[in-house]
PDB file of C-alpha atoms in Angstrom:
ATOM      1  CA  UNK A   1      -7.225 -32.892   0.784  1.00 76.00           C
ATOM      2  CA  UNK A   2      -6.707 -29.474   2.345  1.00 76.00           C
ATOM      3  CA  UNK A   3      -3.647 -28.835   0.148  1.00 82.00           C
ATOM      4  CA  UNK A   4      -5.714 -29.729  -3.003  1.00 83.00           C
ATOM      5  CA  UNK A   5      -8.536 -27.402  -2.090  1.00 86.00           C
ATOM      6  CA  UNK A   6      -5.896 -24.561  -1.480  1.00 88.00           C
ATOM      7  CA  UNK A   7      -4.137 -25.241  -4.852  1.00 88.00           C
ATOM      8  CA  UNK A   8      -7.532 -25.185  -6.520  1.00 90.00           C
ATOM      9  CA  UNK A   9      -8.660 -21.994  -4.908  1.00 89.00           C
ATOM     10  CA  UNK A  10      -5.343 -20.308  -5.617  1.00 90.00           C
ATOM     11  CA  UNK A  11      -5.421 -21.374  -9.256  1.00 91.00           C
ATOM     12  CA  UNK A  12      -8.962 -20.119  -9.650  1.00 91.00           C
ATOM     13  CA  UNK A  13      -8.104 -16.848  -8.100  1.00 90.00           C
ATOM     14  CA  UNK A  14      -5.290 -16.296 -10.376  1.00 89.00           C
ATOM     15  CA  UNK A  15      -7.443 -17.109 -13.476  1.00 91.00           C
ATOM     16  CA  UNK A  16     -10.097 -14.760 -12.150  1.00 90.00           C
ATOM     17  CA  UNK A  17      -7.480 -12.001 -11.937  1.00 90.00           C
ATOM     18  CA  UNK A  18      -6.186 -12.733 -15.550  1.00 89.00           C
ATOM     19  CA  UNK A  19      -9.825 -12.667 -16.930  1.00 88.00           C
ATOM     20  CA  UNK A  20     -10.459  -9.200 -15.540  1.00 89.00           C
ATOM     21  CA  UNK A  21      -7.087  -7.646 -16.051  1.00 91.00           C
ATOM     22  CA  UNK A  22      -7.057  -4.439 -18.325  1.00 89.00           C
ATOM     23  CA  UNK A  23      -3.752  -4.161 -20.149  1.00 86.00           C
ATOM     24  CA  UNK A  24      -2.758  -0.571 -19.936  1.00 88.00           C
ATOM     25  CA  UNK A  25       0.726   1.009 -20.238  1.00 90.00           C
ATOM     26  CA  UNK A  26       2.161   1.470 -16.771  1.00 93.00           C
ATOM     27  CA  UNK A  27       5.285   3.062 -15.289  1.00 95.00           C
ATOM     28  CA  UNK A  28       7.507   1.740 -12.504  1.00 96.00           C
ATOM     29  CA  UNK A  29       9.345   3.780  -9.918  1.00 97.00           C
ATOM     30  CA  UNK A  30      11.558   2.637  -6.970  1.00 96.00           C
ATOM     31  CA  UNK A  31      13.613  -0.335  -6.050  1.00 95.00           C
ATOM     32  CA  UNK A  32      12.662  -4.018  -6.773  1.00 93.00           C
ATOM     33  CA  UNK A  33      11.543  -4.093  -3.010  1.00 91.00           C
ATOM     34  CA  UNK A  34       9.903  -0.669  -2.545  1.00 93.00           C
ATOM     35  CA  UNK A  35       8.882   0.127  -6.118  1.00 95.00           C
ATOM     36  CA  UNK A  36       5.357   0.028  -7.645  1.00 96.00           C
ATOM     37  CA  UNK A  37       3.657   0.108 -11.113  1.00 95.00           C
ATOM     38  CA  UNK A  38       1.224   2.937 -11.673  1.00 96.00           C
ATOM     39  CA  UNK A  39      -0.325   4.913 -14.453  1.00 94.00           C
ATOM     40  CA  UNK A  40       1.296   8.336 -14.935  1.00 93.00           C
ATOM     41  CA  UNK A  41      -1.206  11.145 -13.883  1.00 90.00           C
ATOM     42  CA  UNK A  42      -2.228  13.523 -16.695  1.00 85.00           C
ATOM     43  CA  UNK A  43      -1.331  16.451 -14.377  1.00 80.00           C
ATOM     44  CA  UNK A  44       2.140  16.924 -12.966  1.00 75.00           C
ATOM     45  CA  UNK A  45       1.186  19.101  -9.869  1.00 81.00           C
ATOM     46  CA  UNK A  46      -1.019  19.240  -6.953  1.00 87.00           C
ATOM     47  CA  UNK A  47      -1.159  15.442  -6.547  1.00 94.00           C
ATOM     48  CA  UNK A  48      -2.074  13.795  -3.364  1.00 96.00           C
ATOM     49  CA  UNK A  49      -0.319  10.576  -2.384  1.00 97.00           C
ATOM     50  CA  UNK A  50      -1.237   8.635   0.733  1.00 98.00           C
ATOM     51  CA  UNK A  51       1.305   5.967   1.387  1.00 97.00           C
ATOM     52  CA  UNK A  52       0.463   3.489   4.243  1.00 96.00           C
ATOM     53  CA  UNK A  53       2.925   0.894   5.462  1.00 93.00           C
ATOM     54  CA  UNK A  54       6.258   2.483   4.252  1.00 91.00           C
ATOM     55  CA  UNK A  55       8.999   0.461   6.142  1.00 91.00           C
ATOM     56  CA  UNK A  56      12.437   1.604   5.432  1.00 94.00           C
ATOM     57  CA  UNK A  57      12.254   1.817   1.584  1.00 96.00           C
ATOM     58  CA  UNK A  58      10.266   4.863   0.392  1.00 96.00           C
ATOM     59  CA  UNK A  59      12.052   4.933  -3.068  1.00 97.00           C
ATOM     60  CA  UNK A  60       8.749   4.913  -4.918  1.00 97.00           C
ATOM     61  CA  UNK A  61       7.405   7.840  -2.989  1.00 97.00           C
ATOM     62  CA  UNK A  62      10.425   9.932  -3.330  1.00 97.00           C
ATOM     63  CA  UNK A  63      10.739   9.190  -7.038  1.00 97.00           C
ATOM     64  CA  UNK A  64       7.151   9.831  -7.564  1.00 96.00           C
ATOM     65  CA  UNK A  65       7.510  13.274  -6.076  1.00 95.00           C
ATOM     66  CA  UNK A  66      10.484  14.035  -8.259  1.00 95.00           C
ATOM     67  CA  UNK A  67       8.463  13.215 -11.314  1.00 94.00           C
ATOM     68  CA  UNK A  68       5.159  14.566 -10.119  1.00 93.00           C
ATOM     69  CA  UNK A  69       4.895  17.475  -7.697  1.00 87.00           C
ATOM     70  CA  UNK A  70       2.961  15.922  -4.782  1.00 92.00           C
ATOM     71  CA  UNK A  71       1.933  16.092  -1.125  1.00 94.00           C
ATOM     72  CA  UNK A  72       2.851  12.811   0.515  1.00 96.00           C
ATOM     73  CA  UNK A  73       1.117  11.600   3.532  1.00 97.00           C
ATOM     74  CA  UNK A  74       3.062   8.654   5.185  1.00 97.00           C
ATOM     75  CA  UNK A  75       1.079   6.414   7.432  1.00 97.00           C
ATOM     76  CA  UNK A  76       2.932   3.887   9.580  1.00 94.00           C
ATOM     77  CA  UNK A  77       3.336   3.448  13.399  1.00 93.00           C
ATOM     78  CA  UNK A  78       6.262   0.932  13.063  1.00 92.00           C
ATOM     79  CA  UNK A  79       9.080   2.277  15.201  1.00 92.00           C
ATOM     80  CA  UNK A  80      11.722   1.757  12.575  1.00 93.00           C
ATOM     81  CA  UNK A  81       9.570   3.245   9.855  1.00 94.00           C
ATOM     82  CA  UNK A  82       8.851   6.375  12.000  1.00 95.00           C
ATOM     83  CA  UNK A  83      12.657   6.736  12.567  1.00 96.00           C
ATOM     84  CA  UNK A  84      13.262   6.214   8.863  1.00 96.00           C
ATOM     85  CA  UNK A  85      10.804   8.967   7.809  1.00 96.00           C
ATOM     86  CA  UNK A  86      11.938  11.294  10.522  1.00 97.00           C
ATOM     87  CA  UNK A  87      15.515  10.980   9.274  1.00 97.00           C
ATOM     88  CA  UNK A  88      14.397  11.735   5.698  1.00 97.00           C
ATOM     89  CA  UNK A  89      12.558  14.910   6.916  1.00 96.00           C
ATOM     90  CA  UNK A  90      15.782  16.018   8.736  1.00 96.00           C
ATOM     91  CA  UNK A  91      17.675  15.532   5.427  1.00 96.00           C
ATOM     92  CA  UNK A  92      15.324  17.330   3.140  1.00 96.00           C
ATOM     93  CA  UNK A  93      17.216  19.275   0.450  1.00 95.00           C
ATOM     94  CA  UNK A  94      20.125  16.821   0.429  1.00 96.00           C
ATOM     95  CA  UNK A  95      21.382  15.336  -2.807  1.00 96.00           C
ATOM     96  CA  UNK A  96      21.463  11.694  -3.672  1.00 96.00           C
ATOM     97  CA  UNK A  97      25.101  10.308  -3.027  1.00 96.00           C
ATOM     98  CA  UNK A  98      24.544   6.656  -2.888  1.00 95.00           C
ATOM     99  CA  UNK A  99      22.934   4.057  -5.023  1.00 95.00           C
ATOM    100  CA  UNK A 100      19.841   2.077  -3.682  1.00 96.00           C
ATOM    101  CA  UNK A 101      20.745  -1.006  -1.834  1.00 93.00           C
ATOM    102  CA  UNK A 102      19.020  -3.592  -4.212  1.00 91.00           C
ATOM    103  CA  UNK A 103      19.776  -6.459  -1.739  1.00 87.00           C
ATOM    104  CA  UNK A 104      17.295  -5.374   0.911  1.00 85.00           C
ATOM    105  CA  UNK A 105      14.363  -3.222   1.786  1.00 86.00           C
ATOM    106  CA  UNK A 106      16.411  -0.987   4.017  1.00 92.00           C
ATOM    107  CA  UNK A 107      17.584   2.137   2.061  1.00 96.00           C
ATOM    108  CA  UNK A 108      20.166   4.682   3.362  1.00 95.00           C
ATOM    109  CA  UNK A 109      18.645   8.169   3.613  1.00 96.00           C
ATOM    110  CA  UNK A 110      21.291   9.581   1.316  1.00 96.00           C
ATOM    111  CA  UNK A 111      20.336   7.136  -1.402  1.00 97.00           C
ATOM    112  CA  UNK A 112      17.213   9.321  -1.948  1.00 97.00           C
ATOM    113  CA  UNK A 113      17.228  12.503  -4.054  1.00 97.00           C
ATOM    114  CA  UNK A 114      15.650  15.035  -1.575  1.00 97.00           C
ATOM    115  CA  UNK A 115      16.846  18.278  -3.199  1.00 96.00           C
ATOM    116  CA  UNK A 116      13.334  19.351  -4.368  1.00 94.00           C
ATOM    117  CA  UNK A 117      11.294  18.206  -1.404  1.00 95.00           C
ATOM    118  CA  UNK A 118      10.257  20.658   1.386  1.00 93.00           C
ATOM    119  CA  UNK A 119       8.679  19.997   4.788  1.00 93.00           C
ATOM    120  CA  UNK A 120       5.309  21.156   3.442  1.00 93.00           C
ATOM    121  CA  UNK A 121       5.499  18.295   1.035  1.00 95.00           C
ATOM    122  CA  UNK A 122       5.651  15.597   3.531  1.00 95.00           C
ATOM    123  CA  UNK A 123       3.482  14.487   6.476  1.00 96.00           C
ATOM    124  CA  UNK A 124       3.944  11.638   8.781  1.00 97.00           C
ATOM    125  CA  UNK A 125       1.021   9.946  10.610  1.00 97.00           C
ATOM    126  CA  UNK A 126       2.471   7.374  13.188  1.00 96.00           C
ATOM    127  CA  UNK A 127      -0.931   5.397  13.416  1.00 95.00           C
ATOM    128  CA  UNK A 128      -2.005   2.244  11.867  1.00 93.00           C
ATOM    129  CA  UNK A 129      -4.452   2.500   8.926  1.00 96.00           C
ATOM    130  CA  UNK A 130      -7.577   0.589   9.721  1.00 94.00           C
ATOM    131  CA  UNK A 131     -11.478   0.662   9.440  1.00 95.00           C
ATOM    132  CA  UNK A 132     -11.905   2.525  12.767  1.00 94.00           C
ATOM    133  CA  UNK A 133     -10.199   5.545  14.162  1.00 95.00           C
ATOM    134  CA  UNK A 134      -9.028   5.965  17.733  1.00 94.00           C
ATOM    135  CA  UNK A 135      -8.720   2.319  18.586  1.00 94.00           C
ATOM    136  CA  UNK A 136      -5.639   0.923  20.607  1.00 94.00           C
ATOM    137  CA  UNK A 137      -4.718  -2.348  19.055  1.00 86.00           C
ATOM    138  CA  UNK A 138      -2.101  -4.981  18.975  1.00 79.00           C
ATOM    139  CA  UNK A 139       0.479  -4.658  16.207  1.00 78.00           C
ATOM    140  CA  UNK A 140       2.312  -8.030  16.055  1.00 78.00           C
ATOM    141  CA  UNK A 141       6.036  -8.215  15.499  1.00 75.00           C
ATOM    142  CA  UNK A 142       7.447 -10.106  12.630  1.00 76.00           C
ATOM    143  CA  UNK A 143       8.947 -13.463  13.266  1.00 76.00           C
ATOM    144  CA  UNK A 144      12.409 -12.270  12.200  1.00 68.00           C
ATOM    145  CA  UNK A 145      13.717  -9.413  14.188  1.00 71.00           C
ATOM    146  CA  UNK A 146      15.652  -8.147  11.101  1.00 68.00           C
ATOM    147  CA  UNK A 147      12.349  -7.505   9.294  1.00 68.00           C
ATOM    148  CA  UNK A 148      10.496  -4.106   9.870  1.00 72.00           C
ATOM    149  CA  UNK A 149       6.861  -4.794   9.044  1.00 75.00           C
ATOM    150  CA  UNK A 150       4.457  -5.286  11.874  1.00 75.00           C
ATOM    151  CA  UNK A 151       0.949  -6.618  11.256  1.00 74.00           C
ATOM    152  CA  UNK A 152      -2.570  -6.267  12.768  1.00 75.00           C
ATOM    153  CA  UNK A 153      -3.549  -9.744  11.485  1.00 71.00           C
ATOM    154  CA  UNK A 154      -0.286 -11.293  12.244  1.00 65.00           C
ATOM    155  CA  UNK A 155      -0.206 -13.363   9.210  1.00 70.00           C
ATOM    156  CA  UNK A 156       3.717 -13.552   9.531  1.00 71.00           C
ATOM    157  CA  UNK A 157       3.229 -15.860  12.431  1.00 67.00           C
ATOM    158  CA  UNK A 158       0.440 -17.888  11.035  1.00 64.00           C
ATOM    159  CA  UNK A 159      -2.255 -15.616  12.654  1.00 65.00           C
ATOM    160  CA  UNK A 160      -1.077 -16.438  16.129  1.00 65.00           C
ATOM    161  CA  UNK A 161      -2.777 -13.884  18.602  1.00 73.00           C
ATOM    162  CA  UNK A 162      -0.284 -14.599  21.414  1.00 73.00           C
ATOM    163  CA  UNK A 163       2.999 -13.653  19.774  1.00 79.00           C
ATOM    164  CA  UNK A 164       4.922 -10.465  20.620  1.00 85.00           C
ATOM    165  CA  UNK A 165       3.408  -7.130  19.870  1.00 78.00           C
ATOM    166  CA  UNK A 166       3.404  -3.471  20.466  1.00 77.00           C
ATOM    167  CA  UNK A 167       0.338  -1.327  20.959  1.00 89.00           C
ATOM    168  CA  UNK A 168      -0.547   1.348  18.385  1.00 90.00           C
ATOM    169  CA  UNK A 169      -3.493   3.688  17.695  1.00 95.00           C
ATOM    170  CA  UNK A 170      -5.574   3.524  14.463  1.00 96.00           C
ATOM    171  CA  UNK A 171      -6.832   5.999  11.886  1.00 97.00           C
ATOM    172  CA  UNK A 172      -9.171   5.713   8.741  1.00 97.00           C
ATOM    173  CA  UNK A 173      -8.746   7.055   5.443  1.00 98.00           C
ATOM    174  CA  UNK A 174     -11.809   9.230   5.857  1.00 97.00           C
ATOM    175  CA  UNK A 175     -10.292  10.681   9.003  1.00 97.00           C
ATOM    176  CA  UNK A 176      -6.971  11.543   7.242  1.00 98.00           C
ATOM    177  CA  UNK A 177      -9.002  13.211   4.306  1.00 97.00           C
ATOM    178  CA  UNK A 178     -11.110  15.225   6.573  1.00 97.00           C
ATOM    179  CA  UNK A 179      -8.357  16.326   8.920  1.00 96.00           C
ATOM    180  CA  UNK A 180      -5.986  17.467   6.135  1.00 95.00           C
ATOM    181  CA  UNK A 181      -8.824  18.845   3.859  1.00 94.00           C
ATOM    182  CA  UNK A 182      -7.902  16.766   0.934  1.00 95.00           C
ATOM    183  CA  UNK A 183     -10.087  17.440  -2.101  1.00 93.00           C
ATOM    184  CA  UNK A 184      -9.061  14.055  -3.768  1.00 94.00           C
ATOM    185  CA  UNK A 185      -6.739  11.075  -3.378  1.00 96.00           C
ATOM    186  CA  UNK A 186      -4.727  10.460  -6.531  1.00 96.00           C
ATOM    187  CA  UNK A 187      -2.603   7.622  -5.303  1.00 96.00           C
ATOM    188  CA  UNK A 188      -3.454   5.459  -2.413  1.00 98.00           C
ATOM    189  CA  UNK A 189      -0.711   2.974  -1.826  1.00 97.00           C
ATOM    190  CA  UNK A 190      -1.177   0.137   0.800  1.00 96.00           C
ATOM    191  CA  UNK A 191       1.387  -2.237   2.090  1.00 92.00           C
ATOM    192  CA  UNK A 192      -0.269  -2.679   5.569  1.00 89.00           C
ATOM    193  CA  UNK A 193       0.425  -6.413   6.127  1.00 82.00           C
ATOM    194  CA  UNK A 194      -3.239  -7.751   5.893  1.00 82.00           C
ATOM    195  CA  UNK A 195      -5.191  -4.789   7.109  1.00 90.00           C
ATOM    196  CA  UNK A 196      -6.047  -3.948   3.604  1.00 93.00           C
ATOM    197  CA  UNK A 197      -8.774  -6.412   4.004  1.00 94.00           C
ATOM    198  CA  UNK A 198     -10.473  -3.992   6.431  1.00 94.00           C
ATOM    199  CA  UNK A 199      -9.360  -0.668   4.882  1.00 96.00           C
ATOM    200  CA  UNK A 200     -10.582  -1.205   1.395  1.00 98.00           C
ATOM    201  CA  UNK A 201     -14.195  -2.268   2.128  1.00 97.00           C
ATOM    202  CA  UNK A 202     -14.582   0.725   4.613  1.00 97.00           C
ATOM    203  CA  UNK A 203     -13.186   3.074   1.966  1.00 97.00           C
ATOM    204  CA  UNK A 204     -15.847   1.988  -0.536  1.00 97.00           C
ATOM    205  CA  UNK A 205     -18.576   1.914   2.167  1.00 97.00           C
ATOM    206  CA  UNK A 206     -17.726   5.617   2.741  1.00 96.00           C
ATOM    207  CA  UNK A 207     -17.763   6.432  -0.938  1.00 97.00           C
ATOM    208  CA  UNK A 208     -14.058   7.329  -1.177  1.00 97.00           C
ATOM    209  CA  UNK A 209     -12.594   6.539  -4.579  1.00 97.00           C
ATOM    210  CA  UNK A 210      -8.893   7.115  -5.067  1.00 97.00           C
ATOM    211  CA  UNK A 211      -7.916   7.457  -8.680  1.00 96.00           C
ATOM    212  CA  UNK A 212      -5.356   4.693  -8.263  1.00 97.00           C
ATOM    213  CA  UNK A 213      -4.972   2.006  -5.660  1.00 97.00           C
ATOM    214  CA  UNK A 214      -1.649   0.325  -5.298  1.00 97.00           C
ATOM    215  CA  UNK A 215      -2.067  -2.590  -2.898  1.00 96.00           C
ATOM    216  CA  UNK A 216      -0.146  -5.510  -1.650  1.00 93.00           C
ATOM    217  CA  UNK A 217      -2.536  -8.343  -0.458  1.00 93.00           C
ATOM    218  CA  UNK A 218       0.081  -9.697   1.931  1.00 89.00           C
ATOM    219  CA  UNK A 219      -1.960 -12.545   3.293  1.00 87.00           C
ATOM    220  CA  UNK A 220      -1.839 -14.194  -0.141  1.00 89.00           C
ATOM    221  CA  UNK A 221       1.765 -15.094   0.540  1.00 86.00           C
ATOM    222  CA  UNK A 222       0.619 -17.671   3.058  1.00 86.00           C
ATOM    223  CA  UNK A 223      -0.704 -21.144   2.487  1.00 86.00           C
ATOM    224  CA  UNK A 224      -4.147 -20.485   3.926  1.00 87.00           C
ATOM    225  CA  UNK A 225      -7.467 -20.551   2.009  1.00 89.00           C
ATOM    226  CA  UNK A 226      -9.252 -17.685   3.834  1.00 90.00           C
ATOM    227  CA  UNK A 227      -6.982 -14.900   2.364  1.00 91.00           C
ATOM    228  CA  UNK A 228      -7.775 -15.904  -1.177  1.00 93.00           C
ATOM    229  CA  UNK A 229     -11.546 -15.792  -0.374  1.00 93.00           C
ATOM    230  CA  UNK A 230     -11.098 -12.342   1.260  1.00 93.00           C
ATOM    231  CA  UNK A 231      -9.204 -11.060  -1.718  1.00 94.00           C
ATOM    232  CA  UNK A 232     -11.792 -12.394  -4.146  1.00 94.00           C
ATOM    233  CA  UNK A 233     -14.461 -10.600  -2.267  1.00 95.00           C
ATOM    234  CA  UNK A 234     -12.636  -7.286  -2.153  1.00 96.00           C
ATOM    235  CA  UNK A 235     -11.812  -7.471  -5.877  1.00 96.00           C
ATOM    236  CA  UNK A 236     -15.505  -7.888  -6.569  1.00 96.00           C
ATOM    237  CA  UNK A 237     -16.319  -4.899  -4.404  1.00 97.00           C
ATOM    238  CA  UNK A 238     -13.762  -2.911  -6.337  1.00 97.00           C
ATOM    239  CA  UNK A 239     -15.195  -4.000  -9.720  1.00 96.00           C
ATOM    240  CA  UNK A 240     -18.664  -3.116  -8.653  1.00 96.00           C
ATOM    241  CA  UNK A 241     -17.445   0.234  -7.685  1.00 97.00           C
ATOM    242  CA  UNK A 242     -16.032   1.184 -11.075  1.00 96.00           C
ATOM    243  CA  UNK A 243     -12.381  -0.029 -10.510  1.00 97.00           C
ATOM    244  CA  UNK A 244     -10.480  -1.784 -13.150  1.00 95.00           C
ATOM    245  CA  UNK A 245      -7.642  -4.160 -12.399  1.00 96.00           C
ATOM    246  CA  UNK A 246      -4.557  -3.215 -14.346  1.00 93.00           C
ATOM    247  CA  UNK A 247      -2.031  -5.940 -15.099  1.00 80.00           C
ATOM    248  CA  UNK A 248       1.020  -5.952 -12.933  1.00 79.00           C
ATOM    249  CA  UNK A 249       3.873  -8.571 -12.783  1.00 79.00           C
ATOM    250  CA  UNK A 250       4.605  -8.515  -9.011  1.00 84.00           C
ATOM    251  CA  UNK A 251       2.241 -10.896  -7.201  1.00 87.00           C
ATOM    252  CA  UNK A 252       0.566 -10.239  -4.699  1.00 92.00           C
ATOM    253  CA  UNK A 253       0.925  -6.567  -5.711  1.00 94.00           C
ATOM    254  CA  UNK A 254      -2.081  -5.132  -7.665  1.00 95.00           C
ATOM    255  CA  UNK A 255      -2.860  -1.859  -9.421  1.00 97.00           C
ATOM    256  CA  UNK A 256      -6.655  -0.760  -9.503  1.00 97.00           C
ATOM    257  CA  UNK A 257      -7.710   2.346 -11.394  1.00 96.00           C
ATOM    258  CA  UNK A 258     -10.945   4.144 -11.005  1.00 96.00           C
ATOM    259  CA  UNK A 259     -12.757   4.379 -14.337  1.00 89.00           C
ATOM    260  CA  UNK A 260     -14.197   7.653 -13.555  1.00 73.00           C
ATOM    261  CA  UNK A 261     -10.953   9.460 -12.779  1.00 73.00           C
ATOM    262  CA  UNK A 262      -9.124  12.016 -14.933  1.00 66.00           C
ATOM    263  CA  UNK A 263      -6.961   9.196 -16.235  1.00 62.00           C
ATOM    264  CA  UNK A 264      -9.711   8.000 -18.517  1.00 54.00           C
ATOM    265  CA  UNK A 265     -10.942  11.328 -19.757  1.00 51.00           C
ATOM    266  CA  UNK A 266      -9.854  12.806 -23.040  1.00 43.00           C
TER     267      UNK A 266
END
């Protein structure tokens, strides 16, 4: 009976998404693992990109910078992700000498074209994006040690609160914006392993409206009913706050665009 209810809710959710999808021309940058669909900004300079949950594949972020001059703020406390970004920063100015590794989500640093990127263009915040700043919380390890992504909700381990974890500190989107005096957020990219369910409602509550939200609803990859109900609720919140769902082909990744942004102005 539970399996039947789950299938019914999942099917209803997917139909709900199809009904409200706005078909707009999109671009794709990055590898199959680390890449994302987005709408090309009308301006090519002074773009703020906040990329949360970066892992060891920042192909989208690097290619986005090389197409649109940007300030990139990476947010991730995962030890391997921090090490990866630090290695990238050490190699700024270097040419791309290797092709991307398309078989995994772990990219060699010299597979990125870093020739045009300077230290002023990149910032690393080694904290977990959440709905409250300054908390010290459990950050659960993935079930497979080869994987990089940790999770606050621990959906990888069936939401078990007793599995292995590290402790990290949290930060909110509002805190990032205020600390670094950002006048706007053009691209808000979220691959934060379930914490999007707390971050997005908090963002809207505080009247923060990024022009584009690129978000993976990670918990939808489980066979649980509750993640679909939470995603349905957040989709409604976004719709009621003037966001449009733009069709993408990479479930459970979604692209939302703010209808009042420059993207929809002539």
